[in-house]
PDB file of C-alpha atoms and ligand atoms in Angstrom:
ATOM      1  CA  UNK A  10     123.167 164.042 -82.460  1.00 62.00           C
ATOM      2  CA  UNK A  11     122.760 160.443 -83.257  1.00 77.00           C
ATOM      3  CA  UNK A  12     119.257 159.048 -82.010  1.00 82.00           C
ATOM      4  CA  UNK A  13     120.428 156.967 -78.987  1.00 84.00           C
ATOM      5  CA  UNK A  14     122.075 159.869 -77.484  1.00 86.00           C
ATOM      6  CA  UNK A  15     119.293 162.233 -78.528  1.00 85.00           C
ATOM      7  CA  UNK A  16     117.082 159.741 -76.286  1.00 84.00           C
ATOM      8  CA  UNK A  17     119.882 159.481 -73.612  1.00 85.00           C
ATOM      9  CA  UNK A  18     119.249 163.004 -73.020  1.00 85.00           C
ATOM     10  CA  UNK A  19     115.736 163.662 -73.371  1.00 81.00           C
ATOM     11  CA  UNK A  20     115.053 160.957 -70.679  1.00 83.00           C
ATOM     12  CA  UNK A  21     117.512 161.631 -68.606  1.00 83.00           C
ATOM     13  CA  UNK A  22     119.546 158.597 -68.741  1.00 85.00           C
ATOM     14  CA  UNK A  23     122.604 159.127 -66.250  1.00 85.00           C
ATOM     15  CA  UNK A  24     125.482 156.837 -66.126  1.00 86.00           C
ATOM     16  CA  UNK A  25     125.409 153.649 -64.944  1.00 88.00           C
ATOM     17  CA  UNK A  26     122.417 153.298 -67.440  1.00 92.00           C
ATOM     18  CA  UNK A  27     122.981 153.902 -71.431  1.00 92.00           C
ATOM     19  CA  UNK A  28     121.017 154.027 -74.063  1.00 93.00           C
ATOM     20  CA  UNK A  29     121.942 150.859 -75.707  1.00 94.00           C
ATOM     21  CA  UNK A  30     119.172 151.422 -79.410  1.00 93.00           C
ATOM     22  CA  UNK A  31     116.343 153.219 -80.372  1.00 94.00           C
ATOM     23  CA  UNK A  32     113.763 151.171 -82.404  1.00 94.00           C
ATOM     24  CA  UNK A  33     111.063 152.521 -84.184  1.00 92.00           C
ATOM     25  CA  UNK A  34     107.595 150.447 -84.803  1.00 90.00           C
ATOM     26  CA  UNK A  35     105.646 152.571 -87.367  1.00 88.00           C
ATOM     27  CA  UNK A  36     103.049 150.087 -87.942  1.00 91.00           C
ATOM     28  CA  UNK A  37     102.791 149.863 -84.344  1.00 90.00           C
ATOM     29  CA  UNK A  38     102.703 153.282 -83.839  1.00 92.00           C
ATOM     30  CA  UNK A  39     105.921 153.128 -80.830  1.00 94.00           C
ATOM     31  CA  UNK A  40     109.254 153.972 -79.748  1.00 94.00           C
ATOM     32  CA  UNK A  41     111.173 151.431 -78.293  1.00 95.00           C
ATOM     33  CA  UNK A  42     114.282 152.278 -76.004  1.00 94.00           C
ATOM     34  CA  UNK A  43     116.567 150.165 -75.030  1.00 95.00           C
ATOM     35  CA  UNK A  44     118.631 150.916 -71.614  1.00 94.00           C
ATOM     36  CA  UNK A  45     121.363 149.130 -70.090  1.00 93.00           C
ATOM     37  CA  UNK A  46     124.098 149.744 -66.999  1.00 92.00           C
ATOM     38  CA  UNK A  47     127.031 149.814 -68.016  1.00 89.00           C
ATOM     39  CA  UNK A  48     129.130 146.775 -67.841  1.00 84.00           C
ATOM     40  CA  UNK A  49     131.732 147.896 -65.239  1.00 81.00           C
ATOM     41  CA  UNK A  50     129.137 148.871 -63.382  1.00 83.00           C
ATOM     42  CA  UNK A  51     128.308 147.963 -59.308  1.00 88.00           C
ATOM     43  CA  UNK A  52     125.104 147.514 -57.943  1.00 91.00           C
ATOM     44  CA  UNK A  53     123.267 148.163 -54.301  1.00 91.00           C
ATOM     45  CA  UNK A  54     120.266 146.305 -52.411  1.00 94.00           C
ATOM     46  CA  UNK A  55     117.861 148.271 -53.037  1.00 92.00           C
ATOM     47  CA  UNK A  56     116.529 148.020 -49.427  1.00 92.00           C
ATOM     48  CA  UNK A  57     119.700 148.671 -47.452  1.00 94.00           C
ATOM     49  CA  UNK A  58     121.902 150.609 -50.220  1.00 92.00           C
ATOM     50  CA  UNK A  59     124.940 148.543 -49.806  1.00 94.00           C
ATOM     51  CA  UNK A  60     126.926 147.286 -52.511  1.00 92.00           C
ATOM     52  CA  UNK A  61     126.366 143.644 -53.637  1.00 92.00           C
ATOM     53  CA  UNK A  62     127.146 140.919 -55.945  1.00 92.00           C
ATOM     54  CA  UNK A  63     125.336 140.605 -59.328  1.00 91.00           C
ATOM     55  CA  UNK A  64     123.011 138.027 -59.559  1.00 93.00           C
ATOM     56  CA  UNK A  65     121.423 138.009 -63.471  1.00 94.00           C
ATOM     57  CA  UNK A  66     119.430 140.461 -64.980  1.00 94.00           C
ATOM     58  CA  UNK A  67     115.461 140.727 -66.072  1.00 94.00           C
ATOM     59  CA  UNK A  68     114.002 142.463 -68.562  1.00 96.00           C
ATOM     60  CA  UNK A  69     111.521 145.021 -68.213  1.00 96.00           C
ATOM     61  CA  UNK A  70     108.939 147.820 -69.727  1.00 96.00           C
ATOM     62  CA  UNK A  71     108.137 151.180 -68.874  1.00 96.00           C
ATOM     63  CA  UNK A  72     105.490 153.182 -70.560  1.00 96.00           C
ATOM     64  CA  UNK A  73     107.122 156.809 -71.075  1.00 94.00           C
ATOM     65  CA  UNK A  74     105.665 160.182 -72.579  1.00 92.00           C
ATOM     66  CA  UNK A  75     104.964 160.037 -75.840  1.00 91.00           C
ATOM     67  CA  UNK A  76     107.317 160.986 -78.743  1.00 87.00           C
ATOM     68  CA  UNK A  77     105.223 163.551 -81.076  1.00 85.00           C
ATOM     69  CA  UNK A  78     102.805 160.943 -81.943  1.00 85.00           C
ATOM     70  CA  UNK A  79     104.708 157.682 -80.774  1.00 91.00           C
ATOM     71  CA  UNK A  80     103.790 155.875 -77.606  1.00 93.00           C
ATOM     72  CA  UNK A  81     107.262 155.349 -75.901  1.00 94.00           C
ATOM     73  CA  UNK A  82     108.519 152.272 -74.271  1.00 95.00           C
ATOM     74  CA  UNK A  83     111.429 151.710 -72.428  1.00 95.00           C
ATOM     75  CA  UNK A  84     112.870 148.440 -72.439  1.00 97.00           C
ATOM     76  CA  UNK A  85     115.979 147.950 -69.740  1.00 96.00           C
ATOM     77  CA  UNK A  86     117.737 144.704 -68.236  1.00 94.00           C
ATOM     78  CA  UNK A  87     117.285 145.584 -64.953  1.00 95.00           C
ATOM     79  CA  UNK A  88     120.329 143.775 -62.589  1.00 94.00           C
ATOM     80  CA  UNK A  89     119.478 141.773 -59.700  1.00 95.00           C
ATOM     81  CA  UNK A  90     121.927 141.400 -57.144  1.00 95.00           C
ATOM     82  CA  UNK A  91     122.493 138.889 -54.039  1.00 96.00           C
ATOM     83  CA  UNK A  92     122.165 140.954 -50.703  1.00 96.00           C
ATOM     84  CA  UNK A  93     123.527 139.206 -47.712  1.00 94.00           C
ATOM     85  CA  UNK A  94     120.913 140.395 -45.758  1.00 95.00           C
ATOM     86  CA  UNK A  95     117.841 140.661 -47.961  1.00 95.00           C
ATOM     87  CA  UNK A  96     118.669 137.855 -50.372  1.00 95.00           C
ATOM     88  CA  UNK A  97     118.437 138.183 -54.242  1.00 96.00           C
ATOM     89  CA  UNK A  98     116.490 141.373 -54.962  1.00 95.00           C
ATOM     90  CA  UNK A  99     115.796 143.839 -58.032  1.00 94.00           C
ATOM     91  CA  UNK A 100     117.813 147.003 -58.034  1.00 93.00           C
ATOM     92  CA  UNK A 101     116.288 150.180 -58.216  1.00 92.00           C
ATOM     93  CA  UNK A 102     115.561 152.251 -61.129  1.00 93.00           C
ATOM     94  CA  UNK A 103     115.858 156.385 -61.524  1.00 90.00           C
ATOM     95  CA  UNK A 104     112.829 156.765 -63.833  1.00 92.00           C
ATOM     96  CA  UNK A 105     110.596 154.558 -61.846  1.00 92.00           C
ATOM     97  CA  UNK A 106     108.999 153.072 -58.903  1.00 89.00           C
ATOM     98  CA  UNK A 107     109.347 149.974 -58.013  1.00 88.00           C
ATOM     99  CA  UNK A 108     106.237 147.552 -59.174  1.00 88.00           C
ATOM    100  CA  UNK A 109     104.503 150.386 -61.489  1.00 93.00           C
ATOM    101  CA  UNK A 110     105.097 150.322 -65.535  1.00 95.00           C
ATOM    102  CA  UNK A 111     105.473 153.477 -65.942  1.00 96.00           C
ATOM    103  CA  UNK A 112     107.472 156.154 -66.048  1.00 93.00           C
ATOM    104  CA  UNK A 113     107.703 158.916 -62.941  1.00 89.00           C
ATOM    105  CA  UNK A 114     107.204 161.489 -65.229  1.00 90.00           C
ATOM    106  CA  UNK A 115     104.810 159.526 -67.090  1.00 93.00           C
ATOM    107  CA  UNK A 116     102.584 159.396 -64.114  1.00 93.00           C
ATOM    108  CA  UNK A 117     103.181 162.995 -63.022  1.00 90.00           C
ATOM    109  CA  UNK A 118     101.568 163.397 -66.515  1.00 92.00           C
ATOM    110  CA  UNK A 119      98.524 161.811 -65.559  1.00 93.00           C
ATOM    111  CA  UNK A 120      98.007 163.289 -62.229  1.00 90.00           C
ATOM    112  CA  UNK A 121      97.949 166.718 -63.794  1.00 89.00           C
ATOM    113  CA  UNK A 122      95.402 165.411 -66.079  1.00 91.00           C
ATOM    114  CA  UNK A 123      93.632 164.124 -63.244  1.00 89.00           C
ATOM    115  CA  UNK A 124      93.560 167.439 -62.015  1.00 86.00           C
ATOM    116  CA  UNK A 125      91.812 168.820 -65.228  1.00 87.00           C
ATOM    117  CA  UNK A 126      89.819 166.041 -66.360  1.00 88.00           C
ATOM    118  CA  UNK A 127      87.192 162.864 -65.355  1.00 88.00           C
ATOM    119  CA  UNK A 128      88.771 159.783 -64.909  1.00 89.00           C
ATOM    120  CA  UNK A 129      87.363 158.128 -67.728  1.00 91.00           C
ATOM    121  CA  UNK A 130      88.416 160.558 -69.880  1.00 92.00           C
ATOM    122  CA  UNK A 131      92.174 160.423 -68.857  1.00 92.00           C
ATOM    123  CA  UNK A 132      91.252 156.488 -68.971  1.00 93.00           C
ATOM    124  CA  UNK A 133      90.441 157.155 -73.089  1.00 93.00           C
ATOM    125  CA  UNK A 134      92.467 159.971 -73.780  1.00 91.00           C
ATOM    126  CA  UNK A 135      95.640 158.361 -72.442  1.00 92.00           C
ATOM    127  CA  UNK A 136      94.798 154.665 -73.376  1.00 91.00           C
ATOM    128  CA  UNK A 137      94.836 153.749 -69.526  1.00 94.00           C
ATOM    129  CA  UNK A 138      92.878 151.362 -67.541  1.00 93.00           C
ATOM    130  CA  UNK A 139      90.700 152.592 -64.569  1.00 90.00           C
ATOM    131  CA  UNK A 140      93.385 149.594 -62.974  1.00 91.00           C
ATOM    132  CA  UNK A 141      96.166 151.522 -63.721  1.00 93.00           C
ATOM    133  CA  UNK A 142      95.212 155.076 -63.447  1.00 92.00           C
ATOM    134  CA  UNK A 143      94.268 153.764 -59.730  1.00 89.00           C
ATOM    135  CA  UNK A 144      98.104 152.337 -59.058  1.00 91.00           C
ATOM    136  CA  UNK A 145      99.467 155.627 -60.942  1.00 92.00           C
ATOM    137  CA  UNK A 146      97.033 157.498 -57.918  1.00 89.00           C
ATOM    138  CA  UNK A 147      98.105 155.270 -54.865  1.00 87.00           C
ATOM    139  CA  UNK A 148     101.837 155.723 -55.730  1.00 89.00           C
ATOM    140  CA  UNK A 149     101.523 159.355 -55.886  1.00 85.00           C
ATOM    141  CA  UNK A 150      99.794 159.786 -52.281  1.00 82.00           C
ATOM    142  CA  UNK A 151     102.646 157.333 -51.310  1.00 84.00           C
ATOM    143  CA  UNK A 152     105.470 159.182 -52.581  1.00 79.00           C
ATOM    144  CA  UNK A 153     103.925 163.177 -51.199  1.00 75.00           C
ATOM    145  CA  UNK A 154     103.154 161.069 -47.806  1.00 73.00           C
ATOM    146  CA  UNK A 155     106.951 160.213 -47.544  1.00 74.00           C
ATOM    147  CA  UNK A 156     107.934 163.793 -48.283  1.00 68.00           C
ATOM    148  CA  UNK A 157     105.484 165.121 -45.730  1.00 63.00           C
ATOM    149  CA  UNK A 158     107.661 162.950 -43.026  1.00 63.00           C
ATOM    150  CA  UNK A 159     110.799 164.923 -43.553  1.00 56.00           C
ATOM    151  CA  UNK A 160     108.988 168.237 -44.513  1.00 58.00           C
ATOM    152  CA  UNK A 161     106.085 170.119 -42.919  1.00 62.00           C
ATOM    153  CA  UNK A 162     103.447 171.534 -45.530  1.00 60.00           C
ATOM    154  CA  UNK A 163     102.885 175.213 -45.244  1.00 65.00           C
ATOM    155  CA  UNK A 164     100.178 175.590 -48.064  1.00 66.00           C
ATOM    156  CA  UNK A 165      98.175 172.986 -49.770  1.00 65.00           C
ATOM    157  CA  UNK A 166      96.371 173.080 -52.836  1.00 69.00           C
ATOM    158  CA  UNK A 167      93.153 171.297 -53.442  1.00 67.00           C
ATOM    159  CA  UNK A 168      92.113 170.786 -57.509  1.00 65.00           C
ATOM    160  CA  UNK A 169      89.045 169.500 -59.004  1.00 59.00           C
ATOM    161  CA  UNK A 170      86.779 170.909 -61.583  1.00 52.00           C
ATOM    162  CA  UNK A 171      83.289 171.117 -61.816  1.00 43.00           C
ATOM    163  CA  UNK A 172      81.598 168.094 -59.356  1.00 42.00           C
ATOM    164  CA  UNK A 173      80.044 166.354 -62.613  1.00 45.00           C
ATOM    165  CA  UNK A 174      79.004 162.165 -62.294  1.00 48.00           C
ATOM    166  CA  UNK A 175      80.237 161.012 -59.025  1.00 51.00           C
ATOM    167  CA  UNK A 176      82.888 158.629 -58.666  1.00 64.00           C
ATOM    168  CA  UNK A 177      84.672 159.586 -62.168  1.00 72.00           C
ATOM    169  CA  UNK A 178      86.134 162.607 -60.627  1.00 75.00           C
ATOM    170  CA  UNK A 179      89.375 162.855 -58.158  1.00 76.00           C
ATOM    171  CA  UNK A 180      90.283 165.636 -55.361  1.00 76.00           C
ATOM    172  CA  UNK A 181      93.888 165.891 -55.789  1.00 78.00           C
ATOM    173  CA  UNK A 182      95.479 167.728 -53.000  1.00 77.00           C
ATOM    174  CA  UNK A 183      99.155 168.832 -53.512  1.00 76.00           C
ATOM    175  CA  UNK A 184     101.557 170.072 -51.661  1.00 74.00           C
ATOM    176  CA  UNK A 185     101.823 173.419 -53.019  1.00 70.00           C
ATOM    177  CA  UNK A 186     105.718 174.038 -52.125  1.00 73.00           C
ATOM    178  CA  UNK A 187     106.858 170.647 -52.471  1.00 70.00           C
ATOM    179  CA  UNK A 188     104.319 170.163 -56.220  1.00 70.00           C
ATOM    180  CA  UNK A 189     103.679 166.588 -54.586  1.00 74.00           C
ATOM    181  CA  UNK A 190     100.521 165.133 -54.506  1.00 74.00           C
ATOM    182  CA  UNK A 191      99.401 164.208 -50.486  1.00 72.00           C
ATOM    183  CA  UNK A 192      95.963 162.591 -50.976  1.00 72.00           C
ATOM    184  CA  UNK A 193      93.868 161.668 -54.162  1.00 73.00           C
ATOM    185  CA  UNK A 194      89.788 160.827 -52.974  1.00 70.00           C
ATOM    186  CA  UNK A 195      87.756 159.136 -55.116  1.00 64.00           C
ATOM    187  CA  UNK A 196      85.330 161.964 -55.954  1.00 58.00           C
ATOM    188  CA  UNK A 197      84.779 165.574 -54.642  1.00 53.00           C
ATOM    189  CA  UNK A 198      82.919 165.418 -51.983  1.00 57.00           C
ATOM    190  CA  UNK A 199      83.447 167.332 -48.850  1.00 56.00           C
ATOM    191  CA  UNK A 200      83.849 164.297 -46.975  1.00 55.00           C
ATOM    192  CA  UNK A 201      86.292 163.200 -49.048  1.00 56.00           C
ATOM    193  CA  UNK A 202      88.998 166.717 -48.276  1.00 56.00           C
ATOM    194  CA  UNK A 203      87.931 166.347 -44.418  1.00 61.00           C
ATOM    195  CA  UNK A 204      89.092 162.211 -44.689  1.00 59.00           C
ATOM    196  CA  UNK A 205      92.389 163.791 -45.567  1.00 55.00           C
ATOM    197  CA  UNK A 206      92.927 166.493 -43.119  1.00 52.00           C
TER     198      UNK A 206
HETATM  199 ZN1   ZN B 305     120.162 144.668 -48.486  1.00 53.04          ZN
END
């Protein structure tokens, strides 16, 4: 299996997108992949989903999970398209939300960690910033509170380890069907379950 389809594959790159080359940065210690639609390819606003015209493209970085030792990024031209309604806008990506550099999966990652672990030692562990292990939190609670719209939660799940220095540790309550996350508190207090229920 040559390496760009070996990468294809392991990150789930679907058609329009391809796996254009896979660059390796020893001295850097990363993985760089390169991803690309397809040429032939049509694009949709990302707000309304209709088709529209393409526009130009910009470039743009995800963090990933790691290869063995190798901190992966993933490097796409991202289209932007002309909407009549909504103007020139950025189309939407499979692997990630819009505004966050990382990966979904990346950041499912770090949530479980969060689950196990202080924040400042997911912070060193995973070479994070408080700043971005705080995004990676807000976008989870966003994505399990649009879930809980169209589905009712039957059982919930509340994690957090031993109650250690305040503020470093996170309640993460998940929605134990679904495995999304429906509220992250800064610490594990009581207070902070009953400001979610
Ligand atoms: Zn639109």
């Amino acid at each position: 299996m040559r390496d760009k389809d070996l990468y294809a594959q392991i990150l789930g790159i679907e058609s329009p997108w391809q796996v254009t080359e896979v660059e390796l940065n020893s001295s850097g210690g990363e993985v760089i992949v390169h991803v690309k639609p397809k040429a032939s390819s049509t694009h949709c606003c990302p707000t309304c989903g209709k088709e529209s015209s393409g526009y130009d493209s910009r470039t743009r970085r995800w963090r990933h999970l790691d290869t063995c030792q190798y901190k992966t990024i993933l490097v796409a031209e991202v289209p932007r398209v002309t909407c009549k309604e909504h103007g020139v806008v950025t189309v939407s990506v499979p692997w990630a939300e819009p505004g966050s550099g990382f990966t979904v999966l990346f950041e499912a990652l770090v949530i479980d960690w969060l689950k196990e672990a202080s924040i400042s030692a997911v912070s060193r562990l995973m070479n994070l910033s408080w700043n971005a292990i705080d995004g990676i939190m807000q976008r989870a609670v966003e994505r399990g509170l649009s879930r809980r719209e169209v589905h009712s939660v039957t059982q919930i799940g509340v994690d957090e380890t031993a109650f250690k220095k305040r503020h470093d540790y996170v309640t993460v309550v998940s929605d134990q069907e679904e495995g999304t996350v429906l509220f992250v508190g800064d610490d594990r207090k009581k207070a902070t379950l009953k400001s979610w229920v």
